[in-house]
Tab-separated table of C-alpha atoms in Angstrom:
chain	number	residue	atom	x	y	z
P	1101	MET	CA	107.446	-10.952	-10.030
P	1102	LYS	CA	104.967	-9.287	-12.994
P	1103	SER	CA	104.230	-12.980	-14.043
P	1104	ILE	CA	102.217	-13.351	-10.439
P	1105	GLN	CA	100.234	-10.546	-10.233
P	1106	PHE	CA	97.683	-11.890	-12.697
P	1107	ILE	CA	97.192	-14.345	-10.396
P	1108	SER	CA	94.209	-13.269	-8.911
P	1109	TYR	CA	93.901	-12.717	-4.981
P	1110	PRO	CA	91.685	-15.442	-4.299
P	1111	ALA	CA	93.762	-18.144	-5.876
P	1112	PHE	CA	96.761	-16.640	-4.573
P	1113	ILE	CA	95.667	-16.411	-0.166
P	1114	MET	CA	94.883	-20.297	-1.314
P	1115	ILE	CA	97.353	-21.656	-1.841
P	1116	ILE	CA	99.560	-19.922	0.944
P	1117	LEU	CA	96.756	-20.991	3.152
P	1118	VAL	CA	97.828	-24.445	1.670
P	1119	VAL	CA	101.162	-24.088	1.818
P	1120	LEU	CA	101.085	-23.705	5.638
P	1121	LEU	CA	99.145	-25.577	6.634
P	1122	GLY	CA	101.282	-28.920	5.019
P	1123	GLN	CA	103.968	-27.073	6.781
P	1124	SER	CA	102.652	-27.265	10.303
P	1125	CYS	CA	103.319	-30.164	12.505
P	1126	LYS	CA	101.595	-32.357	14.920
P	1127	SER	CA	103.409	-30.564	18.080
P	1128	HIS	CA	102.065	-28.489	20.661
P	1129	PRO	CA	102.893	-25.157	21.220
P	1130	VAL	CA	104.596	-24.386	24.679
P	1131	ALA	CA	106.626	-21.172	23.999
P	1132	THR	CA	104.789	-18.475	22.301
P	1133	ASP	CA	108.236	-17.624	19.913
P	1134	THR	CA	107.250	-16.986	16.687
P	1135	SER	CA	109.718	-15.491	15.095
P	1136	ALA	CA	110.420	-17.479	12.120
P	1137	TYR	CA	106.940	-17.222	10.579
P	1138	ILE	CA	105.945	-13.977	8.532
P	1139	LEU	CA	102.322	-13.204	8.047
P	1140	PRO	CA	102.677	-12.559	3.457
P	1141	ASP	CA	100.975	-8.787	2.471
P	1142	SER	CA	98.283	-10.053	0.514
P	1143	ILE	CA	97.120	-12.469	3.728
P	1144	ALA	CA	97.482	-9.753	6.444
P	1145	LYS	CA	95.307	-7.445	4.444
P	1146	ILE	CA	91.779	-9.800	3.663
P	1147	LEU	CA	92.518	-10.346	7.292
P	1148	LYS	CA	90.084	-9.256	9.841
P	1149	TYR	CA	90.442	-8.306	13.706
P	1150	ASP	CA	89.452	-7.534	16.136
P	1151	THR	CA	90.406	-5.777	19.487
P	1152	ILE	CA	90.155	-6.331	22.820
P	1153	LYS	CA	87.957	-4.602	24.766
P	1154	ASP	CA	86.245	-4.342	28.596
P	1155	CYS	CA	82.793	-5.536	29.010
P	1156	PRO	CA	80.394	-6.052	31.529
P	1157	LEU	CA	80.249	-9.995	31.949
P	1158	VAL	CA	77.852	-12.205	31.727
P	1159	ARG	CA	77.261	-14.812	32.301
P	1160	THR	CA	74.086	-17.341	30.996
P	1161	ILE	CA	72.134	-20.673	33.215
P	1162	SER	CA	70.368	-22.837	30.910
P	1163	LEU	CA	67.683	-23.743	32.271
P	1164	SER	CA	64.741	-26.381	30.720
P	1165	GLY	CA	61.127	-25.561	30.420
P	1166	LYS	CA	58.398	-25.558	27.893
P	1167	VAL	CA	54.895	-23.365	26.572
P	1168	SER	CA	52.246	-23.033	28.265
P	1169	PHE	CA	48.830	-20.762	27.909
P	1170	ASN	CA	49.172	-18.240	29.926
P	1171	GLU	CA	47.226	-19.063	33.304
P	1172	ASP	CA	46.073	-14.580	33.655
P	1173	ASN	CA	43.930	-15.660	29.858
P	1174	VAL	CA	41.783	-18.490	30.385
P	1175	VAL	CA	38.045	-19.810	31.388
P	1176	LYS	CA	36.881	-23.109	32.126
P	1177	VAL	CA	34.193	-24.359	31.463
P	1178	TYR	CA	31.953	-26.178	33.537
P	1179	SER	CA	28.116	-27.141	33.381
P	1180	VAL	CA	26.199	-26.622	36.810
P	1181	VAL	CA	23.351	-29.206	35.856
P	1182	SER	CA	23.396	-32.847	35.078
P	1183	GLY	CA	22.644	-34.562	31.784
P	1184	ASN	CA	23.875	-36.497	28.628
P	1185	CYS	CA	26.521	-33.865	25.936
P	1186	GLU	CA	25.142	-33.778	22.774
P	1187	ASN	CA	25.710	-31.996	19.992
P	1188	ILE	CA	29.273	-30.951	20.122
P	1189	ARG	CA	30.811	-28.979	17.852
P	1190	VAL	CA	34.265	-28.518	18.651
P	1191	MET	CA	37.515	-29.984	18.642
P	1192	LEU	CA	40.968	-29.916	20.482
P	1193	GLY	CA	42.924	-26.800	18.909
P	1194	ASP	CA	39.911	-24.970	17.426
P	1195	TYR	CA	39.881	-21.555	17.111
P	1196	VAL	CA	35.855	-20.553	18.711
P	1197	HIS	CA	34.416	-17.020	19.596
P	1198	ALA	CA	32.540	-15.206	22.842
P	1199	GLY	CA	28.968	-16.670	23.010
P	1200	GLU	CA	29.578	-19.757	20.726
P	1201	MET	CA	27.907	-23.209	21.128
P	1202	LEU	CA	30.265	-25.482	21.853
P	1203	GLY	CA	26.875	-28.084	22.302
P	1204	LYS	CA	24.483	-29.198	24.771
P	1205	ILE	CA	23.642	-30.950	27.328
P	1206	LYS	CA	20.385	-33.029	27.712
P	1207	SER	CA	18.918	-32.156	31.631
P	1208	SER	CA	15.800	-32.534	33.426
P	1209	GLU	CA	17.531	-30.098	35.621
P	1210	MET	CA	16.382	-27.008	32.909
P	1211	ALA	CA	13.023	-29.225	31.983
P	1212	GLY	CA	12.598	-28.104	36.146
P	1213	PHE	CA	13.804	-24.946	35.136
P	1214	ARG	CA	11.108	-24.555	32.417
P	1215	ASN	CA	8.809	-26.016	33.898
P	1216	ASP	CA	9.159	-22.970	37.402
P	1217	LEU	CA	9.183	-19.917	34.340
P	1218	ASN	CA	6.071	-21.629	32.991
P	1219	ASN	CA	4.159	-21.575	36.232
P	1220	ALA	CA	5.644	-17.642	36.709
P	1221	LYS	CA	4.001	-17.115	34.166
P	1222	THR	CA	0.487	-18.473	34.881
P	1223	ASN	CA	0.803	-16.836	38.139
P	1224	MET	CA	1.694	-13.220	36.720
P	1225	GLN	CA	-1.146	-13.613	34.674
P	1226	VAL	CA	-3.607	-14.982	37.252
P	1227	ALA	CA	-2.166	-11.686	40.091
P	1228	LYS	CA	-2.730	-9.361	36.840
P	1229	GLU	CA	-6.245	-10.736	36.361
P	1230	ASN	CA	-7.520	-10.444	40.325
P	1231	LEU	CA	-5.536	-7.206	39.915
P	1232	ASP	CA	-8.034	-6.289	37.616
P	1233	ALA	CA	-10.881	-7.117	38.766
P	1234	THR	CA	-9.969	-5.620	42.277
P	1235	GLN	CA	-10.072	-2.772	41.010
P	1236	GLY	CA	-13.663	-3.301	39.606
P	1237	MET	CA	-14.828	-4.018	42.797
P	1238	TYR	CA	-13.710	-0.791	44.378
P	1239	LYS	CA	-15.018	1.695	41.598
P	1240	SER	CA	-18.429	-0.219	42.629
P	1241	GLY	CA	-17.500	0.203	46.351
P	1242	LEU	CA	-17.664	-3.595	46.227
P	1243	ALA	CA	-13.811	-4.106	47.488
P	1244	SER	CA	-12.117	-1.989	50.087
P	1245	ARG	CA	-8.600	0.192	49.999
P	1246	LYS	CA	-6.351	-2.545	51.698
P	1247	ASP	CA	-7.955	-5.174	48.882
P	1248	ILE	CA	-6.297	-2.727	45.893
P	1249	ILE	CA	-3.205	-3.164	48.008
P	1250	ILE	CA	-3.226	-6.849	48.260
P	1251	ALA	CA	-4.151	-7.452	44.567
P	1252	GLN	CA	-0.743	-4.315	43.967
P	1253	ALA	CA	1.011	-6.499	46.124
P	1254	ALA	CA	-0.268	-10.211	45.103
P	1255	TYR	CA	-0.100	-9.032	41.217
P	1256	ALA	CA	4.617	-7.416	41.993
P	1257	GLN	CA	5.893	-10.977	43.430
P	1258	ALA	CA	4.460	-12.788	40.793
P	1259	GLY	CA	6.613	-10.475	38.499
P	1260	SER	CA	9.629	-10.383	40.361
P	1261	GLU	CA	9.236	-14.272	40.390
P	1262	LEU	CA	8.442	-14.321	36.807
P	1263	ASN	CA	11.274	-12.528	36.238
P	1264	HIS	CA	13.487	-14.818	38.699
P	1265	ALA	CA	12.579	-17.776	36.588
P	1266	ARG	CA	13.622	-16.114	33.312
P	1267	SER	CA	17.252	-15.765	34.925
P	1268	VAL	CA	17.901	-18.929	36.423
P	1269	LEU	CA	16.873	-20.498	32.497
P	1270	SER	CA	18.811	-17.294	31.164
P	1271	ILE	CA	22.586	-18.227	33.172
P	1272	ASN	CA	21.834	-21.982	33.251
P	1273	GLY	CA	21.813	-21.569	29.398
P	1274	GLY	CA	18.307	-22.722	28.150
P	1275	ASN	CA	16.284	-22.732	25.487
P	1276	MET	CA	12.534	-23.841	23.880
P	1277	ASN	CA	13.869	-27.661	24.594
P	1278	ASN	CA	15.491	-27.722	27.198
P	1279	ASP	CA	18.175	-27.869	27.274
P	1280	TYR	CA	21.706	-26.319	28.854
P	1281	ILE	CA	23.550	-24.650	26.692
P	1282	ILE	CA	27.675	-25.131	26.419
P	1283	ARG	CA	29.262	-21.548	24.995
P	1284	SER	CA	31.973	-20.039	24.872
P	1285	PRO	CA	32.946	-17.270	27.682
P	1286	ILE	CA	35.728	-15.509	25.302
P	1287	ASP	CA	37.356	-15.595	21.792
P	1288	GLY	CA	40.489	-18.197	21.781
P	1289	PHE	CA	41.496	-21.646	21.169
P	1290	ILE	CA	40.666	-25.058	22.210
P	1291	VAL	CA	43.530	-26.060	24.658
P	1292	GLU	CA	41.420	-28.979	26.440
P	1293	LYS	CA	38.749	-30.807	25.551
P	1294	ASN	CA	37.007	-33.199	28.629
P	1295	ILE	CA	33.620	-33.589	27.319
P	1296	THR	CA	32.108	-35.962	24.063
P	1297	ASN	CA	28.988	-36.977	23.042
P	1298	ASP	CA	25.929	-39.521	25.306
P	1299	MET	CA	28.720	-38.332	28.017
P	1300	ALA	CA	27.172	-38.591	30.526
P	1301	ILE	CA	27.911	-35.254	33.336
P	1302	ARG	CA	27.367	-34.703	36.872
P	1303	ALA	CA	27.444	-31.185	38.513
P	1304	ASP	CA	28.899	-31.772	41.552
P	1305	ASP	CA	31.950	-33.632	39.301
P	1306	ASN	CA	34.708	-30.910	39.444
P	1307	THR	CA	35.903	-31.857	35.698
P	1308	ASN	CA	35.501	-28.780	33.727
P	1309	LEU	CA	33.961	-29.366	30.674
P	1310	PHE	CA	37.070	-27.406	27.646
P	1311	THR	CA	39.648	-24.977	28.866
P	1312	ILE	CA	39.745	-21.999	26.833
P	1313	SER	CA	42.855	-19.666	25.776
P	1314	ASP	CA	43.316	-17.150	22.952
P	1315	LEU	CA	47.161	-17.978	22.988
P	1316	LYS	CA	48.268	-14.422	22.462
P	1317	ASN	CA	50.437	-14.595	25.254
P	1318	VAL	CA	52.350	-17.280	26.273
P	1319	TRP	CA	54.442	-18.420	29.738
P	1320	ILE	CA	57.304	-19.751	28.919
P	1321	ILE	CA	58.199	-22.146	32.441
P	1322	ALA	CA	61.632	-23.416	33.255
P	1323	ASN	CA	63.065	-25.690	35.747
P	1324	VAL	CA	65.696	-24.008	38.709
P	1325	TYR	CA	67.567	-26.125	40.380
P	1326	GLU	CA	69.089	-25.813	43.584
P	1327	SER	CA	72.450	-24.848	43.039
P	1328	ASN	CA	71.172	-21.569	40.062
P	1329	ILE	CA	68.631	-20.358	42.473
P	1330	SER	CA	71.599	-17.748	43.405
P	1331	GLN	CA	71.991	-16.577	39.895
P	1332	ILE	CA	68.260	-16.314	39.100
P	1333	HIS	CA	66.379	-12.667	39.639
P	1334	LEU	CA	63.020	-10.922	38.539
P	1335	ASN	CA	64.364	-9.425	35.561
P	1336	ASP	CA	67.331	-11.363	34.200
P	1337	SER	CA	66.292	-11.260	30.416
P	1338	VAL	CA	66.394	-14.460	28.741
P	1339	ARG	CA	66.191	-16.114	25.399
P	1340	ILE	CA	64.197	-18.971	24.285
P	1341	THR	CA	64.650	-21.732	21.562
P	1342	THR	CA	62.206	-25.143	20.906
P	1343	LEU	CA	62.933	-27.811	18.852
P	1344	ALA	CA	60.021	-26.352	16.498
P	1345	TYR	CA	62.046	-23.145	15.356
P	1346	PRO	CA	65.818	-23.350	16.173
P	1347	ASP	CA	66.512	-20.630	14.384
P	1348	LYS	CA	64.345	-18.516	16.278
P	1349	VAL	CA	65.037	-17.287	19.292
P	1350	PHE	CA	62.507	-15.582	21.595
P	1351	LYS	CA	63.123	-13.165	23.455
P	1352	GLY	CA	61.698	-12.148	26.747
P	1353	THR	CA	62.439	-11.207	30.756
P	1354	ILE	CA	61.608	-13.401	33.638
P	1355	ASN	CA	58.288	-12.144	35.257
P	1356	LYS	CA	57.970	-14.152	38.148
P	1357	ILE	CA	60.370	-16.195	40.632
P	1358	MET	CA	57.736	-19.272	42.375
P	1359	ASN	CA	59.947	-19.760	45.529
P	1360	VAL	CA	58.677	-22.747	46.404
P	1361	LEU	CA	61.034	-26.270	44.801
P	1362	ASP	CA	58.812	-27.823	43.305
P	1363	PRO	CA	58.434	-31.217	46.289
P	1364	THR	CA	58.262	-34.214	43.151
P	1365	ASN	CA	61.871	-32.719	41.235
P	1366	LYS	CA	63.596	-30.102	43.548
P	1367	VAL	CA	63.240	-27.528	41.275
P	1368	MET	CA	62.511	-24.216	40.810
P	1369	LYS	CA	60.067	-22.398	38.587
P	1370	ILE	CA	59.717	-18.939	36.748
P	1371	ILE	CA	57.142	-18.091	34.492
P	1372	ILE	CA	58.036	-15.826	31.333
P	1373	LYS	CA	55.681	-14.283	29.205
P	1374	LEU	CA	56.310	-13.861	26.097
P	1375	PRO	CA	53.609	-12.547	23.126
P	1376	ASN	CA	52.834	-14.974	20.309
P	1377	PRO	CA	52.461	-13.655	17.077
P	1378	GLY	CA	50.982	-16.222	15.051
P	1379	TYR	CA	50.082	-17.795	17.064
P	1380	LEU	CA	53.523	-19.946	17.440
P	1381	LEU	CA	54.573	-21.261	20.403
P	1382	LYS	CA	52.365	-24.052	21.444
P	1383	PRO	CA	51.123	-25.561	25.230
P	1384	GLU	CA	53.539	-28.145	25.952
P	1385	MET	CA	56.258	-27.647	23.500
P	1386	PHE	CA	59.203	-28.693	25.176
P	1387	ALA	CA	62.038	-24.995	25.447
P	1388	ASN	CA	65.919	-24.341	26.014
P	1389	VAL	CA	65.915	-21.430	28.615
P	1390	VAL	CA	69.102	-19.459	28.239
P	1391	VAL	CA	68.696	-16.942	30.954
P	1392	ILE	CA	71.602	-13.701	30.424
P	1393	ASN	CA	72.680	-12.550	34.371
P	1394	HIS	CA	74.431	-9.422	33.772
P	1395	GLU	CA	77.204	-9.007	37.099
P	1396	GLN	CA	78.803	-6.462	38.565
P	1397	GLN	CA	81.934	-7.007	37.347
P	1398	GLU	CA	83.915	-6.626	34.242
P	1399	ALA	CA	86.065	-8.559	32.176
P	1400	LEU	CA	88.404	-9.349	28.855
P	1401	CYS	CA	85.691	-9.277	25.680
P	1402	VAL	CA	86.743	-10.352	21.978
P	1403	SER	CA	84.868	-11.970	18.860
P	1404	SER	CA	84.432	-15.916	19.228
P	1405	SER	CA	85.616	-16.018	15.905
P	1406	THR	CA	89.197	-15.530	17.252
P	1407	ILE	CA	89.396	-18.488	20.326
P	1408	VAL	CA	91.442	-21.072	18.280
P	1409	PHE	CA	90.825	-25.256	20.654
P	1410	ASP	CA	93.974	-27.289	20.150
P	1411	HIS	CA	95.369	-29.642	22.464
P	1412	SER	CA	92.336	-28.669	25.754
P	1413	GLN	CA	93.648	-25.570	25.580
P	1414	ASN	CA	92.150	-22.339	23.410
P	1415	TYR	CA	94.584	-19.588	22.814
P	1416	VAL	CA	94.083	-15.976	21.454
P	1417	LEU	CA	96.608	-13.941	18.649
P	1418	VAL	CA	97.725	-11.799	18.992
P	1419	TYR	CA	98.760	-10.035	15.725
P	1420	HIS	CA	102.220	-7.090	16.620
P	1421	ASN	CA	103.301	-6.951	13.375
P	1422	ASN	CA	103.394	-9.406	10.142
P	1423	ALA	CA	107.050	-10.565	11.642
P	1424	ASN	CA	105.237	-10.871	15.567
P	1425	ILE	CA	102.171	-12.842	15.791
P	1426	GLU	CA	102.223	-14.174	19.175
P	1427	THR	CA	100.414	-17.082	20.364
P	1428	VAL	CA	98.629	-16.062	23.658
P	1429	PRO	CA	96.629	-19.069	26.029
P	1430	VAL	CA	93.232	-17.978	27.821
P	1431	GLN	CA	90.979	-18.785	29.683
P	1432	VAL	CA	87.325	-19.199	28.580
P	1433	ILE	CA	84.484	-17.872	31.244
P	1434	ASN	CA	81.810	-17.196	28.875
P	1435	THR	CA	80.924	-17.127	24.884
P	1436	LEU	CA	77.558	-15.304	24.577
P	1437	GLY	CA	76.418	-15.068	20.679
P	1438	ASP	CA	79.121	-13.768	18.455
P	1439	LYS	CA	81.160	-12.438	22.005
P	1440	THR	CA	83.373	-14.402	24.362
P	1441	TYR	CA	84.162	-13.450	27.528
P	1442	ILE	CA	88.532	-14.970	28.552
P	1443	THR	CA	91.726	-14.050	31.012
P	1444	GLY	CA	94.474	-14.652	30.385
P	1445	ASN	CA	97.715	-12.445	30.094
P	1446	LEU	CA	96.153	-10.421	27.658
P	1447	LYS	CA	95.076	-6.070	28.481
P	1448	PRO	CA	92.644	-3.975	26.298
P	1449	GLY	CA	93.981	-2.755	23.115
P	1450	ASP	CA	95.954	-5.760	22.279
P	1451	ARG	CA	94.281	-6.509	18.309
P	1452	LEU	CA	93.922	-9.932	17.483
P	1453	ILE	CA	93.745	-11.843	14.200
P	1454	ALA	CA	89.502	-12.724	14.067
P	1455	SER	CA	89.300	-14.620	10.614
P	1456	GLN	CA	91.561	-17.397	8.915
P	1457	THR	CA	93.635	-18.137	12.492
P	1458	ILE	CA	93.069	-21.898	12.535
P	1459	LEU	CA	95.350	-22.634	9.077
P	1460	ILE	CA	97.770	-19.209	10.922
P	1461	TYR	CA	98.358	-20.778	14.592
P	1462	GLN	CA	98.525	-24.429	12.927
P	1463	ALA	CA	101.925	-22.362	10.732
P	1464	LEU	CA	102.927	-20.250	13.046
P	1465	ASN	CA	103.327	-23.346	15.447
P	1466	SER	CA	104.793	-25.630	12.343
């Protein structure tokens, strides 16, 4: 026996487990009488154990969805004039700043706005000279007070028309070359682009030139089939994974439920708003959405590592002592991460083996 003490624990344990595995047979366990097997103390000391608890039952529903830009923080850019596009400076996915030039449109309408401004300036100059002349004549007694009032009114009207012409040209993004300048109204990414150089644009076309979103927050739009609608609630917690980041879980809550079905796919849409640090989530990415539904009831919950699956049946190993380990069949209600909800001939407080369960199970039922 002394010589055995010099064998390291890991090596000794592996020898024992291999022997146990070699003794296993192919028979399916029917009874739970395992009194013939005694778990060695050396193995029992290093095993992990779990205690059955009563926990609020949590069910999960898996949905498919996609990443979309936040519609509350998106700006679509249109043209208010007709003409030909040129000097388009941005591409899809580019980040732009508010006021930055995206491109320009050569337009005869802009030439008209410029002409209106020049005419307004001329009229303003004429009205000013007329007012000055009338005031001089009034001082000399050659004009009446009424003539002064008429000249002042004409001057004021000319000033108003000049301001209007300047505003029209400014609103329409004009410059000294009669170009319509397309500018970004916000900071953000170009998420849609429907314009190219030399492309003809019509002011009455409802197609937007650009769509800009800051992508600091995104929407996850998920599809809910009719059979799951009753299990979906506002503010339910969700966990989201993507193909691009399979090991990263994005957590959020259901922010909006569309209470109508899509007539094509016969699904109800839900929206989850997520912060997007580092711009990891891109519009049109596929998303797997798991909705966590907290029900108003309790169930037995155990560590997922305690479950053994064999011959289409789940089992747990109830540890009473080294000579009394019971194999108990259970039904799995749901698994959420490392926690599994079960039903079976068990009670809270029962102690379960939570490591090396497959090898011990095989040894028990050999």
